[in-house]
Short mmCIF file of C-alpha atoms in Angstrom, two decimals:
data_model
loop_
_atom_site.label_atom_id
_atom_site.label_comp_id
_atom_site.label_asym_id
_atom_site.label_seq_id
_atom_site.Cartn_x
_atom_site.Cartn_y
_atom_site.Cartn_z
CA LEU A 234 3.85 -0.57 21.25
CA LEU A 235 4.41 -4.13 20.11
CA PRO A 236 6.56 -4.53 17.00
CA LEU A 237 4.49 -5.47 13.95
CA PRO A 238 5.47 -7.22 10.73
CA MET A 239 6.64 -4.78 8.07
CA SER A 240 5.15 -6.66 5.15
CA LEU A 241 2.04 -8.71 5.74
CA PRO A 242 0.30 -10.59 2.90
CA LEU A 243 -3.47 -10.49 2.87
CA PHE A 244 -4.35 -14.04 3.77
CA LEU A 245 -7.78 -13.16 5.13
CA THR A 246 -10.56 -12.19 2.72
CA VAL A 247 -14.24 -12.53 3.62
CA SER A 248 -17.42 -11.38 1.92
CA ILE A 249 -19.56 -8.84 3.80
CA LEU A 250 -22.63 -6.67 3.40
CA SER A 251 -21.58 -3.03 3.46
CA TYR A 252 -22.53 0.60 2.95
CA ARG A 253 -20.50 3.16 1.02
CA ILE A 254 -19.98 6.92 1.56
CA PRO A 255 -18.45 9.07 -1.33
CA LEU A 256 -15.95 12.02 -1.36
CA ARG A 257 -15.75 15.25 -3.44
CA ARG A 258 -12.76 17.34 -4.64
CA VAL A 259 -12.33 21.19 -4.91
CA TYR A 260 -9.53 23.78 -5.42
CA PRO A 261 -9.92 26.71 -3.01
CA GLY A 262 -6.78 28.71 -3.75
CA LEU A 263 -3.14 28.59 -2.74
CA GLU A 264 -3.66 29.61 0.87
CA THR A 265 -5.67 26.48 1.67
CA LEU A 266 -2.91 24.21 0.42
CA ASN A 267 -1.19 24.86 3.74
CA SER A 268 -1.58 22.42 6.59
CA LEU A 269 -4.65 22.93 8.79
CA ARG A 270 -2.74 21.81 11.83
CA GLY A 271 -1.96 22.88 15.35
CA TRP A 272 0.86 20.85 16.85
CA GLY A 273 1.07 19.90 20.52
CA LYS A 274 2.95 17.48 22.74
CA PRO A 275 1.04 14.35 23.73
CA THR A 276 1.07 13.99 27.50
CA VAL A 277 -0.38 10.53 28.09
CA PRO A 278 -0.86 7.61 25.72
CA PRO A 279 -4.43 7.12 24.49
CA SER A 280 -6.29 3.90 25.07
CA LEU A 281 -6.66 1.64 22.07
CA GLY A 282 -10.07 0.55 20.86
CA VAL A 283 -11.06 -3.09 21.28
CA PRO A 284 -12.58 -4.57 18.11
CA SER A 285 -15.75 -6.62 18.35
CA SER A 286 -16.37 -9.88 16.56
CA GLY A 287 -18.67 -8.87 13.67
CA ASP A 288 -17.91 -7.65 10.15
CA ASN A 289 -19.92 -4.53 9.34
CA PRO A 290 -17.78 -1.86 7.67
CA VAL A 291 -19.27 1.46 6.60
CA PHE A 292 -18.43 2.86 3.16
CA VAL A 293 -18.36 6.66 2.81
CA PRO A 294 -18.06 8.08 -0.73
CA LEU A 295 -15.74 11.06 -1.02
CA SER A 296 -15.83 14.12 -3.24
CA ASN A 297 -12.62 15.54 -4.71
CA TYR A 298 -11.98 19.20 -5.46
CA MET A 299 -9.04 19.38 -7.88
CA ASN A 300 -6.97 16.92 -5.81
CA VAL A 301 -6.53 19.29 -2.84
CA GLN A 302 -9.74 18.84 -0.83
CA TYR A 303 -11.51 15.54 -0.21
CA TYR A 304 -14.74 15.54 1.76
CA GLY A 305 -17.86 13.49 2.36
CA GLU A 306 -21.33 13.86 3.82
CA ILE A 307 -22.62 13.20 7.33
CA GLY A 308 -25.88 14.01 9.08
CA LEU A 309 -26.46 15.47 12.55
CA GLY A 310 -29.79 15.49 14.37
CA THR A 311 -33.28 14.07 13.84
CA PRO A 312 -34.16 14.45 11.04
CA PRO A 313 -30.52 14.56 9.82
CA GLN A 314 -29.08 17.94 8.86
CA ASN A 315 -26.47 17.28 6.18
CA PHE A 316 -22.89 18.60 6.27
CA SER A 317 -19.81 18.12 4.12
CA VAL A 318 -16.78 17.34 6.29
CA ILE A 319 -13.09 16.66 5.87
CA PHE A 320 -12.29 13.24 7.33
CA ASP A 321 -9.05 14.27 9.00
CA THR A 322 -6.48 11.86 10.45
CA GLY A 323 -4.59 14.81 11.96
CA SER A 324 -7.23 15.81 14.53
CA SER A 325 -9.83 14.08 16.72
CA ASN A 326 -12.87 16.38 17.08
CA LEU A 327 -16.06 16.67 15.07
CA TRP A 328 -17.38 20.20 14.52
CA VAL A 329 -19.69 22.04 12.13
CA PRO A 330 -20.85 25.68 11.91
CA SER A 331 -23.74 26.66 14.17
CA ILE A 332 -26.92 28.60 13.35
CA ARG A 333 -25.97 30.66 16.42
CA CYS A 334 -22.54 31.66 15.08
CA HIS A 335 -21.28 35.23 15.42
CA PHE A 336 -22.69 37.67 12.85
CA PHE A 337 -19.18 38.64 11.71
CA SER A 338 -17.99 35.03 11.36
CA LEU A 339 -17.90 34.92 7.55
CA PRO A 340 -17.56 31.14 7.10
CA CYS A 341 -20.99 30.67 8.68
CA TRP A 342 -22.64 32.63 5.88
CA PHE A 343 -21.16 30.39 3.18
CA HIS A 344 -21.79 26.99 4.73
CA HIS A 345 -24.50 24.77 6.16
CA ARG A 346 -25.23 25.52 9.82
CA TYR A 347 -26.51 23.19 12.52
CA ASN A 348 -29.84 24.19 14.08
CA SER A 349 -30.46 22.49 17.43
CA LYS A 350 -34.09 23.65 17.47
CA ALA A 351 -34.76 21.66 14.31
CA SER A 352 -33.62 18.39 15.90
CA SER A 353 -35.81 16.29 18.18
CA SER A 354 -32.76 14.35 19.47
CA PHE A 355 -30.63 17.38 20.47
CA GLN A 356 -29.16 17.29 23.99
CA PRO A 357 -27.58 20.49 25.36
CA ASN A 358 -24.05 20.44 26.75
CA GLY A 359 -22.82 24.02 26.57
CA THR A 360 -19.15 23.44 27.41
CA LYS A 361 -16.96 25.97 25.60
CA PHE A 362 -14.22 24.69 23.29
CA ALA A 363 -11.49 26.17 21.08
CA ILE A 364 -9.35 24.46 18.44
CA GLN A 365 -6.10 26.00 17.20
CA TYR A 366 -5.06 25.13 13.65
CA GLY A 367 -1.95 26.13 11.75
CA THR A 368 -3.91 28.80 9.86
CA GLY A 369 -6.20 30.05 12.60
CA ARG A 370 -8.64 28.98 15.29
CA LEU A 371 -12.29 28.40 15.90
CA ASP A 372 -14.40 28.72 19.05
CA GLY A 373 -17.78 27.38 20.03
CA ILE A 374 -19.74 25.15 22.37
CA LEU A 375 -20.21 21.41 22.67
CA SER A 376 -23.56 19.79 21.95
CA GLU A 377 -24.89 16.24 21.72
CA ASP A 378 -27.01 14.75 18.97
CA LYS A 379 -27.38 11.77 16.65
CA LEU A 380 -24.75 11.14 13.94
CA THR A 381 -25.62 9.63 10.56
CA ILE A 382 -22.69 8.38 8.48
CA GLY A 383 -23.05 5.98 5.58
CA GLY A 384 -25.56 3.35 6.60
CA VAL A 385 -25.00 3.97 10.31
CA LYS A 386 -27.67 5.98 12.13
CA SER A 387 -28.50 6.99 15.70
CA ALA A 388 -24.95 7.18 17.06
CA SER A 389 -24.90 9.59 19.99
CA VAL A 390 -22.02 12.02 19.49
CA ILE A 391 -20.69 15.06 21.31
CA PHE A 392 -19.58 17.57 18.70
CA GLY A 393 -18.65 21.21 18.40
CA GLU A 394 -21.00 23.95 17.22
CA ALA A 395 -18.60 26.56 15.79
CA LEU A 396 -19.66 30.06 16.84
CA TRP A 397 -16.58 31.98 15.69
CA GLU A 398 -14.36 31.06 12.71
CA PRO A 399 -11.98 33.96 12.04
CA SER A 400 -9.81 32.11 9.52
CA LEU A 401 -10.15 32.94 5.81
CA VAL A 402 -9.38 29.31 4.96
CA PHE A 403 -12.76 28.20 6.33
CA THR A 404 -14.58 30.90 4.34
CA LEU A 405 -13.15 29.62 1.05
CA ALA A 406 -13.41 25.93 1.88
CA HIS A 407 -15.84 23.67 0.05
CA PHE A 408 -16.44 21.70 3.25
CA ASP A 409 -18.54 22.77 6.22
CA GLY A 410 -16.63 21.16 9.08
CA ILE A 411 -14.11 18.53 10.13
CA LEU A 412 -14.48 14.99 11.45
CA GLY A 413 -11.28 13.95 13.21
CA LEU A 414 -9.92 10.41 12.96
CA GLY A 415 -6.84 10.89 15.13
CA PHE A 416 -6.20 9.36 18.55
CA PRO A 417 -8.19 10.36 21.67
CA ILE A 418 -5.26 12.30 23.13
CA LEU A 419 -5.72 14.95 20.42
CA ALA A 420 -9.40 15.54 21.21
CA VAL A 421 -10.03 19.02 22.58
CA GLY A 422 -12.15 19.00 25.74
CA GLY A 423 -11.65 15.29 26.34
CA VAL A 424 -14.47 14.52 23.88
CA GLN A 425 -14.67 10.94 22.65
CA PRO A 426 -13.61 10.84 18.96
CA PRO A 427 -16.24 9.65 16.45
CA LEU A 428 -14.37 6.42 15.63
CA ASP A 429 -14.25 5.42 19.31
CA LEU A 430 -17.92 6.11 19.93
CA LEU A 431 -19.00 4.10 16.88
CA VAL A 432 -17.04 1.12 18.21
CA ASP A 433 -18.15 1.58 21.83
CA GLN A 434 -21.83 1.84 20.83
CA GLY A 435 -21.59 -1.38 18.81
CA LEU A 436 -22.17 0.39 15.48
CA LEU A 437 -18.70 -0.41 14.10
CA ASP A 438 -16.97 -3.72 14.68
CA LYS A 439 -13.31 -2.72 14.50
CA PRO A 440 -11.34 0.50 15.13
CA VAL A 441 -10.00 0.31 11.58
CA PHE A 442 -10.58 2.58 8.60
CA SER A 443 -9.03 3.14 5.18
CA PHE A 444 -8.86 5.80 2.49
CA TYR A 445 -8.51 5.71 -1.23
CA LEU A 446 -8.39 9.13 -2.88
CA ASN A 447 -9.16 9.31 -6.59
CA ARG A 448 -6.60 11.59 -8.27
CA ASP A 449 -8.45 11.72 -11.59
CA PRO A 450 -10.04 15.22 -11.62
CA GLU A 451 -12.41 14.11 -14.40
CA ALA A 452 -13.82 11.20 -12.41
CA VAL A 453 -17.30 11.43 -10.92
CA ASP A 454 -16.27 9.85 -7.63
CA GLY A 455 -13.57 11.42 -5.49
CA GLY A 456 -12.67 8.30 -3.57
CA GLU A 457 -13.89 6.42 -0.55
CA LEU A 458 -13.52 6.15 3.20
CA VAL A 459 -14.16 2.68 4.60
CA LEU A 460 -14.94 2.59 8.32
CA GLY A 461 -14.30 -0.83 9.84
CA GLY A 462 -11.95 -2.24 7.18
CA SER A 463 -10.72 -1.80 3.62
CA ASP A 464 -11.71 -2.71 0.07
CA PRO A 465 -9.03 -4.70 -1.82
CA ALA A 466 -10.52 -3.49 -5.12
CA HIS A 467 -8.85 -0.15 -4.36
CA TYR A 468 -5.25 -1.34 -4.08
CA ILE A 469 -2.59 -3.75 -5.36
CA PRO A 470 -1.72 -6.18 -2.53
CA PRO A 471 0.09 -6.87 -0.35
CA LEU A 472 -0.34 -4.21 2.31
CA THR A 473 2.88 -3.20 4.06
CA PHE A 474 2.21 -2.60 7.77
CA LEU A 475 4.15 -0.15 9.91
CA PRO A 476 3.75 0.37 13.65
CA VAL A 477 2.52 3.74 14.88
CA THR A 478 5.44 5.17 16.86
CA VAL A 479 3.53 7.95 18.66
CA PRO A 480 -0.22 7.24 19.07
CA ALA A 481 -1.53 10.79 18.72
CA TYR A 482 -1.20 11.71 15.07
CA TRP A 483 -0.76 8.66 12.84
CA GLN A 484 3.01 8.85 13.15
CA ILE A 485 5.38 6.27 11.67
CA HIS A 486 9.12 5.89 11.08
CA MET A 487 10.37 6.72 7.57
CA GLU A 488 13.74 5.24 6.65
CA ARG A 489 14.70 7.37 3.66
CA VAL A 490 13.50 9.61 0.81
CA LYS A 491 15.16 9.37 -2.60
CA VAL A 492 14.85 11.72 -5.59
CA GLY A 493 15.59 9.82 -8.79
CA THR A 494 18.92 8.02 -8.48
CA GLY A 495 20.74 10.91 -6.81
CA LEU A 496 19.52 13.04 -3.91
CA ILE A 497 18.94 11.25 -0.59
CA LEU A 498 16.86 12.93 2.13
CA CYS A 499 15.90 11.71 5.62
CA ALA A 500 19.20 9.84 5.38
CA GLN A 501 19.33 8.76 9.03
CA GLY A 502 15.62 8.02 9.23
CA CYS A 503 12.95 10.46 10.35
CA ALA A 504 9.41 10.75 11.71
CA ALA A 505 6.44 11.10 9.38
CA ILE A 506 2.69 11.33 9.82
CA LEU A 507 -0.05 10.27 7.42
CA ASP A 508 -2.52 13.14 7.29
CA THR A 509 -5.62 13.24 5.10
CA GLY A 510 -6.24 16.84 6.22
CA THR A 511 -3.08 18.15 4.50
CA SER A 512 -3.13 18.55 0.73
CA LEU A 513 0.62 18.41 0.06
CA ILE A 514 3.69 16.60 1.34
CA THR A 515 5.62 18.77 3.78
CA GLY A 516 9.03 18.45 5.37
CA PRO A 517 11.86 20.43 6.97
CA THR A 518 12.77 23.56 4.99
CA GLU A 519 16.34 22.59 4.11
CA GLU A 520 15.34 19.20 2.73
CA ILE A 521 12.29 20.44 0.83
CA GLN A 522 14.37 23.21 -0.76
CA ALA A 523 16.89 20.61 -1.93
CA LEU A 524 14.11 18.38 -3.25
CA ASN A 525 12.42 21.15 -5.21
CA ALA A 526 15.77 22.28 -6.62
CA ALA A 527 16.36 18.73 -7.85
CA ILE A 528 13.06 18.74 -9.78
CA GLY A 529 13.51 22.27 -11.14
CA GLY A 530 10.98 24.02 -8.90
CA PHE A 531 10.82 27.83 -8.74
CA SER A 532 9.97 29.27 -5.33
CA LEU A 533 6.81 31.38 -5.04
CA LEU A 534 5.97 33.94 -2.37
CA LEU A 535 3.46 31.73 -0.56
CA GLY A 536 5.92 28.88 -0.04
CA GLU A 537 4.79 26.83 -3.02
CA TYR A 538 7.06 25.90 -5.90
CA LEU A 539 6.23 26.35 -9.58
CA ILE A 540 7.11 23.59 -12.04
CA GLN A 541 7.37 23.98 -15.81
CA CYS A 542 4.50 21.85 -17.10
CA SER A 543 6.48 20.85 -20.17
CA GLU A 544 9.11 19.23 -17.92
CA ILE A 545 6.72 16.79 -16.23
CA PRO A 546 7.56 13.83 -18.57
CA THR A 547 11.27 14.16 -17.73
CA LEU A 548 11.03 14.63 -13.95
CA PRO A 549 12.46 11.86 -11.73
CA PRO A 550 10.42 9.61 -9.47
CA ILE A 551 10.49 10.39 -5.75
CA SER A 552 10.55 7.36 -3.48
CA PHE A 553 9.82 6.83 0.23
CA LEU A 554 11.30 3.88 2.10
CA LEU A 555 8.70 2.71 4.63
CA GLY A 556 8.86 -0.63 6.39
CA GLY A 557 11.61 -1.78 4.05
CA VAL A 558 9.47 -1.15 0.96
CA TRP A 559 9.91 1.67 -1.56
CA PHE A 560 6.73 3.66 -2.27
CA ASN A 561 7.20 5.61 -5.47
CA LEU A 562 5.62 8.82 -6.76
CA THR A 563 5.87 9.75 -10.41
CA ALA A 564 5.79 13.36 -11.57
CA GLN A 565 2.14 12.81 -12.49
CA ASP A 566 1.59 11.94 -8.83
CA TYR A 567 3.51 14.80 -7.19
CA VAL A 568 2.88 17.72 -9.55
CA ILE A 569 -0.48 19.46 -9.04
CA GLN A 570 -1.84 20.65 -12.39
CA ILE A 571 -4.40 23.46 -12.40
CA ALA A 572 -6.16 24.44 -15.62
CA ARG A 573 -8.23 27.63 -15.75
CA GLY A 574 -9.31 29.74 -18.70
CA GLY A 575 -7.04 27.89 -21.08
CA VAL A 576 -4.01 28.43 -18.83
CA ARG A 577 -2.27 25.50 -17.14
CA LEU A 578 -0.35 26.00 -13.92
CA CYS A 579 1.85 23.29 -12.41
CA LEU A 580 2.83 23.31 -8.73
CA SER A 581 5.15 21.06 -6.79
CA GLY A 582 3.41 18.82 -4.29
CA PHE A 583 6.22 19.42 -1.77
CA GLN A 584 6.19 22.36 0.64
CA ALA A 585 8.45 23.35 3.52
CA LEU A 586 7.00 23.20 7.02
CA ASP A 587 9.20 23.29 10.12
CA ILE A 588 7.44 21.71 13.10
CA PRO A 589 9.38 22.49 16.28
CA PRO A 590 10.36 19.98 18.97
CA PRO A 591 9.17 18.05 20.82
CA THR A 592 6.61 17.09 18.15
CA GLY A 593 8.92 17.82 15.24
CA PRO A 594 10.84 17.78 13.12
CA LEU A 595 8.74 15.51 10.94
CA TRP A 596 7.39 15.02 7.45
CA ILE A 597 3.65 15.13 6.68
CA LEU A 598 2.56 12.69 4.00
CA GLY A 599 -0.64 14.36 2.86
CA ASP A 600 -2.98 13.81 -0.07
CA VAL A 601 -0.20 13.95 -2.69
CA PHE A 602 1.21 10.75 -1.16
CA LEU A 603 -2.10 9.19 -0.08
CA GLY A 604 -3.65 9.73 -3.51
CA ALA A 605 -1.15 7.32 -5.03
CA HIS A 606 -1.57 4.78 -2.23
CA VAL A 607 -4.31 3.28 -0.12
CA ALA A 608 -3.77 3.61 3.62
CA VAL A 609 -5.39 1.32 6.20
CA PHE A 610 -5.40 2.86 9.69
CA ASP A 611 -5.66 0.25 12.46
CA ARG A 612 -5.97 1.44 16.06
CA GLY A 613 -5.04 -2.03 17.31
CA ASN A 614 -6.50 -4.36 19.92
CA LEU A 615 -5.54 -6.13 23.10
CA THR A 616 -2.91 -8.25 21.33
CA GLY A 617 -1.23 -5.54 19.26
CA GLY A 618 -0.68 -1.83 18.97
CA ALA A 619 -1.75 0.68 16.36
CA ARG A 620 -0.39 0.34 12.84
CA VAL A 621 -0.83 1.62 9.30
CA GLY A 622 -0.97 -0.51 6.15
CA LEU A 623 0.09 0.92 2.78
CA ALA A 624 -0.27 -0.36 -0.78
CA ARG A 625 -0.20 1.18 -4.25
CA ALA A 626 -3.67 2.33 -5.31
CA SER A 627 -5.23 0.26 -8.07
CA PRO A 628 -5.24 2.06 -11.44
CA LEU A 629 -8.60 0.43 -12.19
CA ARG A 630 -10.32 2.37 -9.37
CA ALA A 631 -12.74 -0.53 -9.13
CA GLY A 632 -15.56 -0.91 -6.67
CA PRO A 633 -19.22 0.04 -6.35
CA GLN A 634 -20.10 3.67 -5.79
CA GLY A 635 -22.93 5.60 -4.20
CA GLY A 636 -25.03 4.99 -1.11
CA GLY A 637 -26.86 1.84 -0.17
CA SER A 638 -25.77 -1.73 0.25
CA ALA A 639 -23.20 -3.55 -1.83
CA GLN A 640 -21.02 -6.63 -1.63
CA ALA A 641 -17.35 -5.87 -0.96
CA GLN A 642 -14.21 -7.76 -0.05
CA PHE A 643 -12.82 -6.91 3.39
CA SER A 644 -9.22 -7.54 4.32
CA GLY A 645 -6.15 -6.08 5.94
CA TRP A 646 -7.12 -6.47 9.58
CA ARG A 647 -5.57 -8.45 12.37
CA PRO A 648 -7.95 -10.95 14.03
CA GLY A 649 -7.97 -11.42 17.77
#
């Protein structure tokens, strides 16, 4: 990959007509705080998308469940059958539960199911597929139909109809399926990822997308996914750009992690991925144990750490050195506060996860990190490789909400 500038001011800002898609937030229980990931070794580099010349981003509103699940709505078929999906940068397939799922597959009974017979645009495929996640697997068949996302309609997409979901995490989830935004090399069955097909079919101008995740549990909107660009109203410029070091997951180089003015982690530099499908920040066991000890965390049986809520005002900031810039999290950012029945529970946003070589070891910067920052994911073009732009999220949370058209400012992309 070509080296990219580590700090790039936003010189380019143009006005565009756009559509927005919202996100929702839910708290499913401790077990779903774990990473929904299966890790594998990339074998060949994926091809990068080539952006077209127009400016037509798609805005997808997100819903937020208690800061640990963010999801938005898509449609499949004609007329569209609606599904809530996690927009996941750690995988590359689109799948939803099927009306034909196994009788004993519990998640199917609690979620919307795709019915091919109710769609006039359904095209059979029938190829079997299986996806292995960190907490279980799912099996099904591939099908082809029309995808509706934001203001974009009639995109032909090959997706998975899940027939068997044995994992409890999918039963409890507030989303129906997953829409992967990782690189093509991660796609099971060689299926073209949704982002690539939108670009190839001329429905999206650039292989760029961005997330802002609203961390205010009282807010109506849960955040926003912008396909094709970013909205500067969501962040405080400039964006700091980092090259993607391994184009499979959105993997970058992290120079250091600092807890307050004392503890230093990742001292020699380390690998990290930006993953919207993981609720917490994870890292190697030894380092996460040291970090949680430094903030007074008490270990729980499920691998989470309990924090005394009364100590939050005194806890130190935790800072990540990325591209020569420090990205800071306050205790309000990294402590997950759960209030139920008059009882408040506070959990550390840091959890141990040892990912073996050759993929690991690495850190996963999940929603705890991404909620405090806006991330712009750029697959690159013929003149430059993939990169990620980061900036502190705007405290104003400005910007129009809901479906339909709206004027927005688009920036943070590399012309050419």
